[in-house]
mmCIF file of C-alpha atoms and ligand atoms in Angstrom:
data_model
loop_
_atom_site.group_PDB
_atom_site.id
_atom_site.type_symbol
_atom_site.label_atom_id
_atom_site.label_comp_id
_atom_site.label_asym_id
_atom_site.label_seq_id
_atom_site.Cartn_x
_atom_site.Cartn_y
_atom_site.Cartn_z
ATOM 1 C CA UNK A 809 142.485 37.984 108.489
ATOM 2 C CA UNK A 810 144.160 36.042 105.748
ATOM 3 C CA UNK A 811 147.343 37.414 104.169
ATOM 4 C CA UNK A 812 146.787 39.762 101.218
ATOM 5 C CA UNK A 813 149.343 39.040 98.543
ATOM 6 C CA UNK A 814 151.105 41.942 96.849
ATOM 7 C CA UNK A 815 151.734 41.435 93.133
ATOM 8 C CA UNK A 816 154.961 42.357 91.387
ATOM 9 C CA UNK A 817 155.211 44.000 87.971
ATOM 10 C CA UNK A 818 155.350 40.710 86.073
ATOM 11 C CA UNK A 819 152.166 39.432 87.742
ATOM 12 C CA UNK A 820 150.372 42.727 87.147
ATOM 13 C CA UNK A 821 151.453 42.747 83.480
ATOM 14 C CA UNK A 822 149.882 39.312 83.025
ATOM 15 C CA UNK A 823 146.672 40.305 84.791
ATOM 16 C CA UNK A 824 146.504 43.426 82.591
ATOM 17 C CA UNK A 825 146.929 41.315 79.469
ATOM 18 C CA UNK A 826 144.114 39.031 80.643
ATOM 19 C CA UNK A 827 141.949 42.021 81.554
ATOM 20 C CA UNK A 828 142.372 43.958 78.294
ATOM 21 C CA UNK A 829 141.709 40.836 76.229
ATOM 22 C CA UNK A 830 138.534 40.104 78.201
ATOM 23 C CA UNK A 831 137.414 43.721 77.792
ATOM 24 C CA UNK A 832 138.008 43.478 74.047
ATOM 25 C CA UNK A 833 135.941 40.293 73.839
ATOM 26 C CA UNK A 834 133.009 41.714 75.822
ATOM 27 C CA UNK A 835 133.065 44.790 73.561
ATOM 28 C CA UNK A 836 133.131 42.640 70.405
ATOM 29 C CA UNK A 837 130.323 40.418 71.667
ATOM 30 C CA UNK A 838 127.900 43.335 72.077
ATOM 31 C CA UNK A 839 126.325 43.098 68.582
ATOM 32 C CA UNK A 840 125.574 39.421 69.231
ATOM 33 C CA UNK A 841 123.503 40.125 72.347
ATOM 34 C CA UNK A 842 120.204 40.373 70.483
ATOM 35 C CA UNK A 843 116.749 38.805 70.608
ATOM 36 C CA UNK A 844 116.779 35.165 69.498
ATOM 37 C CA UNK A 845 120.266 34.137 70.627
ATOM 38 C CA UNK A 846 120.615 31.705 73.519
ATOM 39 C CA UNK A 847 122.908 32.307 76.466
ATOM 40 C CA UNK A 848 124.554 28.977 75.579
ATOM 41 C CA UNK A 849 125.537 30.373 72.152
ATOM 42 C CA UNK A 850 126.874 33.564 73.713
ATOM 43 C CA UNK A 851 128.972 31.531 76.131
ATOM 44 C CA UNK A 852 130.370 29.428 73.284
ATOM 45 C CA UNK A 853 131.234 32.569 71.297
ATOM 46 C CA UNK A 854 133.046 34.085 74.236
ATOM 47 C CA UNK A 855 134.923 30.884 75.071
ATOM 48 C CA UNK A 856 136.078 30.558 71.447
ATOM 49 C CA UNK A 857 137.363 34.125 71.422
ATOM 50 C CA UNK A 858 139.124 33.590 74.745
ATOM 51 C CA UNK A 859 140.939 30.505 73.496
ATOM 52 C CA UNK A 860 141.927 32.323 70.292
ATOM 53 C CA UNK A 861 143.550 34.993 72.495
ATOM 54 C CA UNK A 862 145.320 32.447 74.764
ATOM 55 C CA UNK A 863 143.023 33.095 77.721
ATOM 56 C CA UNK A 864 142.060 30.166 79.896
ATOM 57 C CA UNK A 865 138.359 30.159 80.868
ATOM 58 C CA UNK A 866 138.796 29.929 84.620
ATOM 59 C CA UNK A 867 135.108 29.447 85.481
ATOM 60 C CA UNK A 868 135.021 26.228 83.450
ATOM 61 C CA UNK A 869 135.963 23.567 85.985
ATOM 62 C CA UNK A 870 135.677 25.928 88.947
ATOM 63 C CA UNK A 871 133.970 23.563 91.381
ATOM 64 C CA UNK A 872 131.009 22.080 89.553
ATOM 65 C CA UNK A 873 130.794 24.973 87.057
ATOM 66 C CA UNK A 874 130.963 23.875 83.409
ATOM 67 C CA UNK A 875 130.985 27.089 81.365
ATOM 68 C CA UNK A 876 133.339 29.961 80.510
ATOM 69 C CA UNK A 877 130.861 32.645 81.527
ATOM 70 C CA UNK A 878 127.988 33.335 83.867
ATOM 71 C CA UNK A 879 125.092 34.962 82.005
ATOM 72 C CA UNK A 880 122.429 36.383 84.289
ATOM 73 C CA UNK A 881 119.162 37.716 82.872
ATOM 74 C CA UNK A 882 116.700 40.161 84.529
ATOM 75 C CA UNK A 883 115.979 38.865 88.071
ATOM 76 C CA UNK A 884 119.054 36.612 88.037
ATOM 77 C CA UNK A 885 121.682 38.490 90.042
ATOM 78 C CA UNK A 886 124.808 36.422 89.298
ATOM 79 C CA UNK A 887 125.952 32.925 88.298
ATOM 80 C CA UNK A 888 123.292 32.406 85.635
ATOM 81 C CA UNK A 889 124.202 29.183 83.812
ATOM 82 C CA UNK A 890 124.359 29.464 80.006
ATOM 83 C CA UNK A 891 121.558 27.391 78.505
ATOM 84 C CA UNK A 892 120.144 26.530 75.102
ATOM 85 C CA UNK A 893 116.729 27.101 76.708
ATOM 86 C CA UNK A 894 117.481 30.690 77.720
ATOM 87 C CA UNK A 895 116.702 32.608 74.526
ATOM 88 C CA UNK A 896 117.083 36.354 74.811
ATOM 89 C CA UNK A 897 114.107 38.547 73.974
ATOM 90 C CA UNK A 898 113.674 42.249 73.459
ATOM 91 C CA UNK A 899 113.697 44.147 76.759
ATOM 92 C CA UNK A 900 115.952 41.668 78.570
ATOM 93 C CA UNK A 901 118.687 42.929 80.869
ATOM 94 C CA UNK A 902 121.727 40.663 80.563
ATOM 95 C CA UNK A 903 124.838 40.602 82.737
ATOM 96 C CA UNK A 904 127.843 38.684 81.398
ATOM 97 C CA UNK A 905 130.537 37.760 83.938
ATOM 98 C CA UNK A 906 133.784 36.162 82.769
ATOM 99 C CA UNK A 907 137.122 35.184 84.258
ATOM 100 C CA UNK A 908 140.156 34.598 82.054
ATOM 101 C CA UNK A 909 143.755 33.844 82.942
ATOM 102 C CA UNK A 910 146.850 34.655 80.914
ATOM 103 C CA UNK A 911 149.955 32.677 81.896
ATOM 104 C CA UNK A 912 148.135 31.668 85.104
ATOM 105 C CA UNK A 913 147.111 35.166 86.195
ATOM 106 C CA UNK A 914 143.394 35.962 86.315
ATOM 107 C CA UNK A 915 141.216 38.927 85.481
ATOM 108 C CA UNK A 916 137.513 38.984 86.362
ATOM 109 C CA UNK A 917 134.929 41.330 84.869
ATOM 110 C CA UNK A 918 131.203 41.712 84.297
ATOM 111 C CA UNK A 919 129.284 44.017 81.994
ATOM 112 C CA UNK A 920 125.599 44.796 81.390
ATOM 113 C CA UNK A 921 123.917 44.386 77.994
ATOM 114 C CA UNK A 922 120.485 45.541 76.841
ATOM 115 C CA UNK A 923 118.489 43.447 74.392
ATOM 116 C CA UNK A 924 116.696 45.858 72.068
ATOM 117 C CA UNK A 925 114.862 48.645 73.856
ATOM 118 C CA UNK A 926 114.787 48.159 77.627
ATOM 119 C CA UNK A 927 112.608 49.766 80.262
ATOM 120 C CA UNK A 928 113.808 52.978 81.870
ATOM 121 C CA UNK A 929 113.948 51.036 85.195
ATOM 122 C CA UNK A 930 116.598 48.767 83.713
ATOM 123 C CA UNK A 931 118.651 51.677 82.442
ATOM 124 C CA UNK A 932 118.561 53.371 85.828
ATOM 125 C CA UNK A 933 119.537 50.237 87.757
ATOM 126 C CA UNK A 934 122.415 49.531 85.372
ATOM 127 C CA UNK A 935 123.597 53.137 85.593
ATOM 128 C CA UNK A 936 123.653 53.048 89.393
ATOM 129 C CA UNK A 937 125.664 49.792 89.456
ATOM 130 C CA UNK A 938 128.178 51.384 87.089
ATOM 131 C CA UNK A 939 128.403 54.668 88.990
ATOM 132 C CA UNK A 940 128.804 52.859 92.334
ATOM 133 C CA UNK A 941 131.658 50.831 90.834
ATOM 134 C CA UNK A 942 133.278 53.919 89.315
ATOM 135 C CA UNK A 943 132.973 56.008 92.487
ATOM 136 C CA UNK A 944 134.480 53.256 94.607
ATOM 137 C CA UNK A 945 137.367 52.733 92.187
ATOM 138 C CA UNK A 946 138.049 56.486 92.146
ATOM 139 C CA UNK A 947 138.696 56.370 95.924
ATOM 140 C CA UNK A 948 141.374 53.732 95.707
ATOM 141 C CA UNK A 949 144.973 54.542 96.594
ATOM 142 C CA UNK A 950 147.476 53.249 99.123
ATOM 143 C CA UNK A 951 146.446 54.103 102.686
ATOM 144 C CA UNK A 952 142.659 53.935 102.384
ATOM 145 C CA UNK A 953 140.779 51.240 104.276
ATOM 146 C CA UNK A 954 139.283 48.327 102.401
ATOM 147 C CA UNK A 955 135.859 49.089 103.861
ATOM 148 C CA UNK A 956 135.995 52.618 102.409
ATOM 149 C CA UNK A 957 135.233 50.855 99.103
ATOM 150 C CA UNK A 958 132.329 48.954 100.672
ATOM 151 C CA UNK A 959 130.802 52.026 102.303
ATOM 152 C CA UNK A 960 131.084 54.061 99.102
ATOM 153 C CA UNK A 961 129.237 51.428 97.083
ATOM 154 C CA UNK A 962 126.492 51.032 99.699
ATOM 155 C CA UNK A 963 125.959 54.779 99.945
ATOM 156 C CA UNK A 964 125.766 55.288 96.184
ATOM 157 C CA UNK A 965 123.320 52.402 95.727
ATOM 158 C CA UNK A 966 121.046 53.102 98.708
ATOM 159 C CA UNK A 967 120.930 56.823 97.930
ATOM 160 C CA UNK A 968 119.424 55.853 94.586
ATOM 161 C CA UNK A 969 116.802 53.773 96.413
ATOM 162 C CA UNK A 970 118.189 50.377 95.450
ATOM 163 C CA UNK A 971 119.385 47.393 97.506
ATOM 164 C CA UNK A 972 122.914 46.040 97.934
ATOM 165 C CA UNK A 973 123.271 42.265 97.873
ATOM 166 C CA UNK A 974 124.984 40.999 101.064
ATOM 167 C CA UNK A 975 125.321 37.334 100.182
ATOM 168 C CA UNK A 976 128.184 37.790 97.672
ATOM 169 C CA UNK A 977 131.270 40.007 97.765
ATOM 170 C CA UNK A 978 134.111 41.173 95.593
ATOM 171 C CA UNK A 979 137.460 39.558 96.295
ATOM 172 C CA UNK A 980 141.209 39.590 95.974
ATOM 173 C CA UNK A 981 142.386 38.021 92.727
ATOM 174 C CA UNK A 982 145.661 36.819 91.214
ATOM 175 C CA UNK A 983 146.798 33.292 90.412
ATOM 176 C CA UNK A 984 143.544 32.275 92.066
ATOM 177 C CA UNK A 985 140.177 33.701 91.096
ATOM 178 C CA UNK A 986 139.277 34.202 94.747
ATOM 179 C CA UNK A 987 141.979 35.417 97.108
ATOM 180 C CA UNK A 988 141.943 37.402 100.345
ATOM 181 C CA UNK A 989 140.459 39.845 101.111
ATOM 182 C CA UNK A 990 136.686 39.723 100.685
ATOM 183 C CA UNK A 991 135.414 43.036 99.351
ATOM 184 C CA UNK A 992 131.830 43.457 100.615
ATOM 185 C CA UNK A 993 129.568 45.952 98.874
ATOM 186 C CA UNK A 994 128.266 47.342 102.156
ATOM 187 C CA UNK A 995 129.656 48.320 105.552
ATOM 188 C CA UNK A 996 131.142 51.117 107.649
ATOM 189 C CA UNK A 997 134.078 53.085 106.269
ATOM 190 C CA UNK A 998 137.429 53.049 108.078
ATOM 191 C CA UNK A 999 137.653 49.338 108.833
ATOM 192 C CA UNK A 1000 139.624 46.323 107.717
ATOM 193 C CA UNK A 1001 143.007 46.150 106.071
ATOM 194 C CA UNK A 1002 144.714 49.225 104.662
ATOM 195 C CA UNK A 1003 145.299 49.106 100.906
ATOM 196 C CA UNK A 1004 148.892 48.878 99.694
ATOM 197 C CA UNK A 1005 150.574 49.207 96.311
ATOM 198 C CA UNK A 1006 150.388 45.886 94.448
ATOM 199 C CA UNK A 1007 147.078 44.637 95.885
ATOM 200 C CA UNK A 1008 144.738 43.358 93.168
ATOM 201 C CA UNK A 1009 140.998 43.303 93.733
ATOM 202 C CA UNK A 1010 137.848 42.363 91.841
ATOM 203 C CA UNK A 1011 135.190 44.918 92.766
ATOM 204 C CA UNK A 1012 131.648 43.937 91.888
ATOM 205 C CA UNK A 1013 128.542 45.683 93.146
ATOM 206 C CA UNK A 1014 125.440 43.474 92.874
ATOM 207 C CA UNK A 1015 122.328 45.597 93.290
ATOM 208 C CA UNK A 1016 118.579 45.108 93.291
ATOM 209 C CA UNK A 1017 115.584 47.283 92.554
ATOM 210 C CA UNK A 1018 113.742 45.829 95.562
ATOM 211 C CA UNK A 1019 114.898 43.702 98.502
ATOM 212 C CA UNK A 1020 118.564 42.695 98.514
ATOM 213 C CA UNK A 1021 117.708 39.145 99.531
ATOM 214 C CA UNK A 1022 118.595 36.424 97.078
ATOM 215 C CA UNK A 1023 117.768 32.758 96.629
ATOM 216 C CA UNK A 1024 119.997 30.096 95.079
ATOM 217 C CA UNK A 1025 118.252 27.748 92.652
ATOM 218 C CA UNK A 1026 118.488 23.946 93.030
ATOM 219 C CA UNK A 1027 121.232 23.932 90.352
ATOM 220 C CA UNK A 1028 123.478 25.271 93.121
ATOM 221 C CA UNK A 1029 124.546 28.340 91.138
ATOM 222 C CA UNK A 1030 121.771 30.561 89.771
ATOM 223 C CA UNK A 1031 121.225 33.404 92.250
ATOM 224 C CA UNK A 1032 117.903 35.205 91.808
ATOM 225 C CA UNK A 1033 116.317 38.060 93.709
ATOM 226 C CA UNK A 1034 113.944 36.638 96.325
ATOM 227 C CA UNK A 1035 111.228 39.157 95.422
ATOM 228 C CA UNK A 1036 111.597 38.674 91.655
ATOM 229 C CA UNK A 1037 112.838 42.222 91.097
ATOM 230 C CA UNK A 1038 115.548 43.168 88.652
ATOM 231 C CA UNK A 1039 119.223 42.994 89.562
ATOM 232 C CA UNK A 1040 122.363 44.576 88.131
ATOM 233 C CA UNK A 1041 126.016 43.551 88.406
ATOM 234 C CA UNK A 1042 129.146 45.171 87.042
ATOM 235 C CA UNK A 1043 132.717 44.176 87.849
ATOM 236 C CA UNK A 1044 136.284 45.275 87.230
ATOM 237 C CA UNK A 1045 139.669 43.986 88.327
ATOM 238 C CA UNK A 1046 141.964 46.724 89.649
ATOM 239 C CA UNK A 1047 145.490 47.093 90.983
ATOM 240 C CA UNK A 1048 146.447 49.553 93.695
ATOM 241 C CA UNK A 1049 149.313 51.616 92.252
ATOM 242 C CA UNK A 1050 151.904 53.808 93.983
ATOM 243 C CA UNK A 1051 149.635 56.830 93.942
ATOM 244 C CA UNK A 1052 146.200 55.537 92.962
ATOM 245 C CA UNK A 1053 144.598 52.756 90.990
ATOM 246 C CA UNK A 1054 144.682 51.170 87.559
ATOM 247 C CA UNK A 1055 141.676 49.366 86.105
ATOM 248 C CA UNK A 1056 143.007 46.229 84.435
ATOM 249 C CA UNK A 1057 139.755 45.278 82.697
ATOM 250 C CA UNK A 1058 139.130 48.413 80.653
ATOM 251 C CA UNK A 1059 140.547 49.442 77.310
HETATM 252 N N1 MF3 B 4 133.082 36.280 88.392
HETATM 253 C C1 MF3 B 4 132.482 35.434 89.372
HETATM 254 C C2 MF3 B 4 133.127 35.694 90.720
HETATM 255 O O1 MF3 B 4 133.580 36.746 90.937
HETATM 256 C C3 MF3 B 4 132.424 34.097 88.817
HETATM 257 C C4 MF3 B 4 132.742 32.946 89.687
HETATM 258 S S1 MF3 B 4 131.662 31.694 89.653
HETATM 259 C C5 MF3 B 4 132.239 30.556 88.519
HETATM 260 O O2 MF3 B 4 133.179 34.943 91.638
HETATM 261 F F1 MF3 B 4 132.028 29.385 88.959
HETATM 262 F F2 MF3 B 4 131.647 30.778 87.416
HETATM 263 F F3 MF3 B 4 133.528 30.688 88.356
HETATM 264 CO CO1 CO B 5 134.394 38.302 90.804
#
C-alpha cells in the first residue's frame, strides 16, 4: 500500500479555499443548466469563473483531457467531454465534475443538475447517490477503516436497488488530483488503512439504475452504462479532523 500523506494546516487551508470557491461556482452555474445550452458552453462558463477566482482547472491538461470540467448526461456515468454537439434538453440528468487548485492544492467535486422537469426515476437515483455520500462522510473520524466508507456506500446504494460502479473509485487528493489511497465504493468493512487526522479524500459514489457495468467510448474518456441505464455521481473532498470530518467542498 502506497503511503498516505497527512496534510498540515496550511495545505488544508488551501484545499478549503479551492473547495469553497468550486462550490460557489457550481451553485452559481445552476440557473445556466437549462434546455438549449451546450455542455461546451457550460464548461467555458465554469472555466472562466474558476480563473476569475484564481483556481487552476486541473482537469485541463490531465493526460489527454482538454477541458476544465467533465459533464456527464443521463447514461454517461463520468468523464463526459464537453461538446458543442451536446445540447441539453428538458428531462436531462446532468452531472458536472470539476477539479480546481488554489496555490497548487486541489479540491474535487461533482454535483447533479436537473434540466427542467425530470422523471421521478432520475430524482430517486440522484437522491440515493447523495445520501450514500452523506452517510459515508458522517462515519468518518480518526480510527475507522478506509473500507468502512466503501461498505457504507455499497449498502446504501444496493439497499435502494441500484448498482455501484466498480471500475472507478474515489481517491486521496492534495497537490495531486489522484493520491493514495483508492477509495472504492464497494467492499467489506474493517479493511485497509486506518484513517488519521490530516488525510484528505475525494469520495465519489457512481451509481446505476441497472447493471453497474460500464463501457468506455472510443474517445478514451466517456464512461457510459453498458445497459444504457441512467447513472448518478456526486463527489466531495473531505479532510479527516481530530475528532471527525470536514467537508471542504461545501459552503
Ligand atoms: N473528478 C474526476 C476524478 O475524480 C476527474 C478526473 S478526469 C479528468 O478523477 F481528466 F478530467 F481530470
Ligand atoms: Co474525483
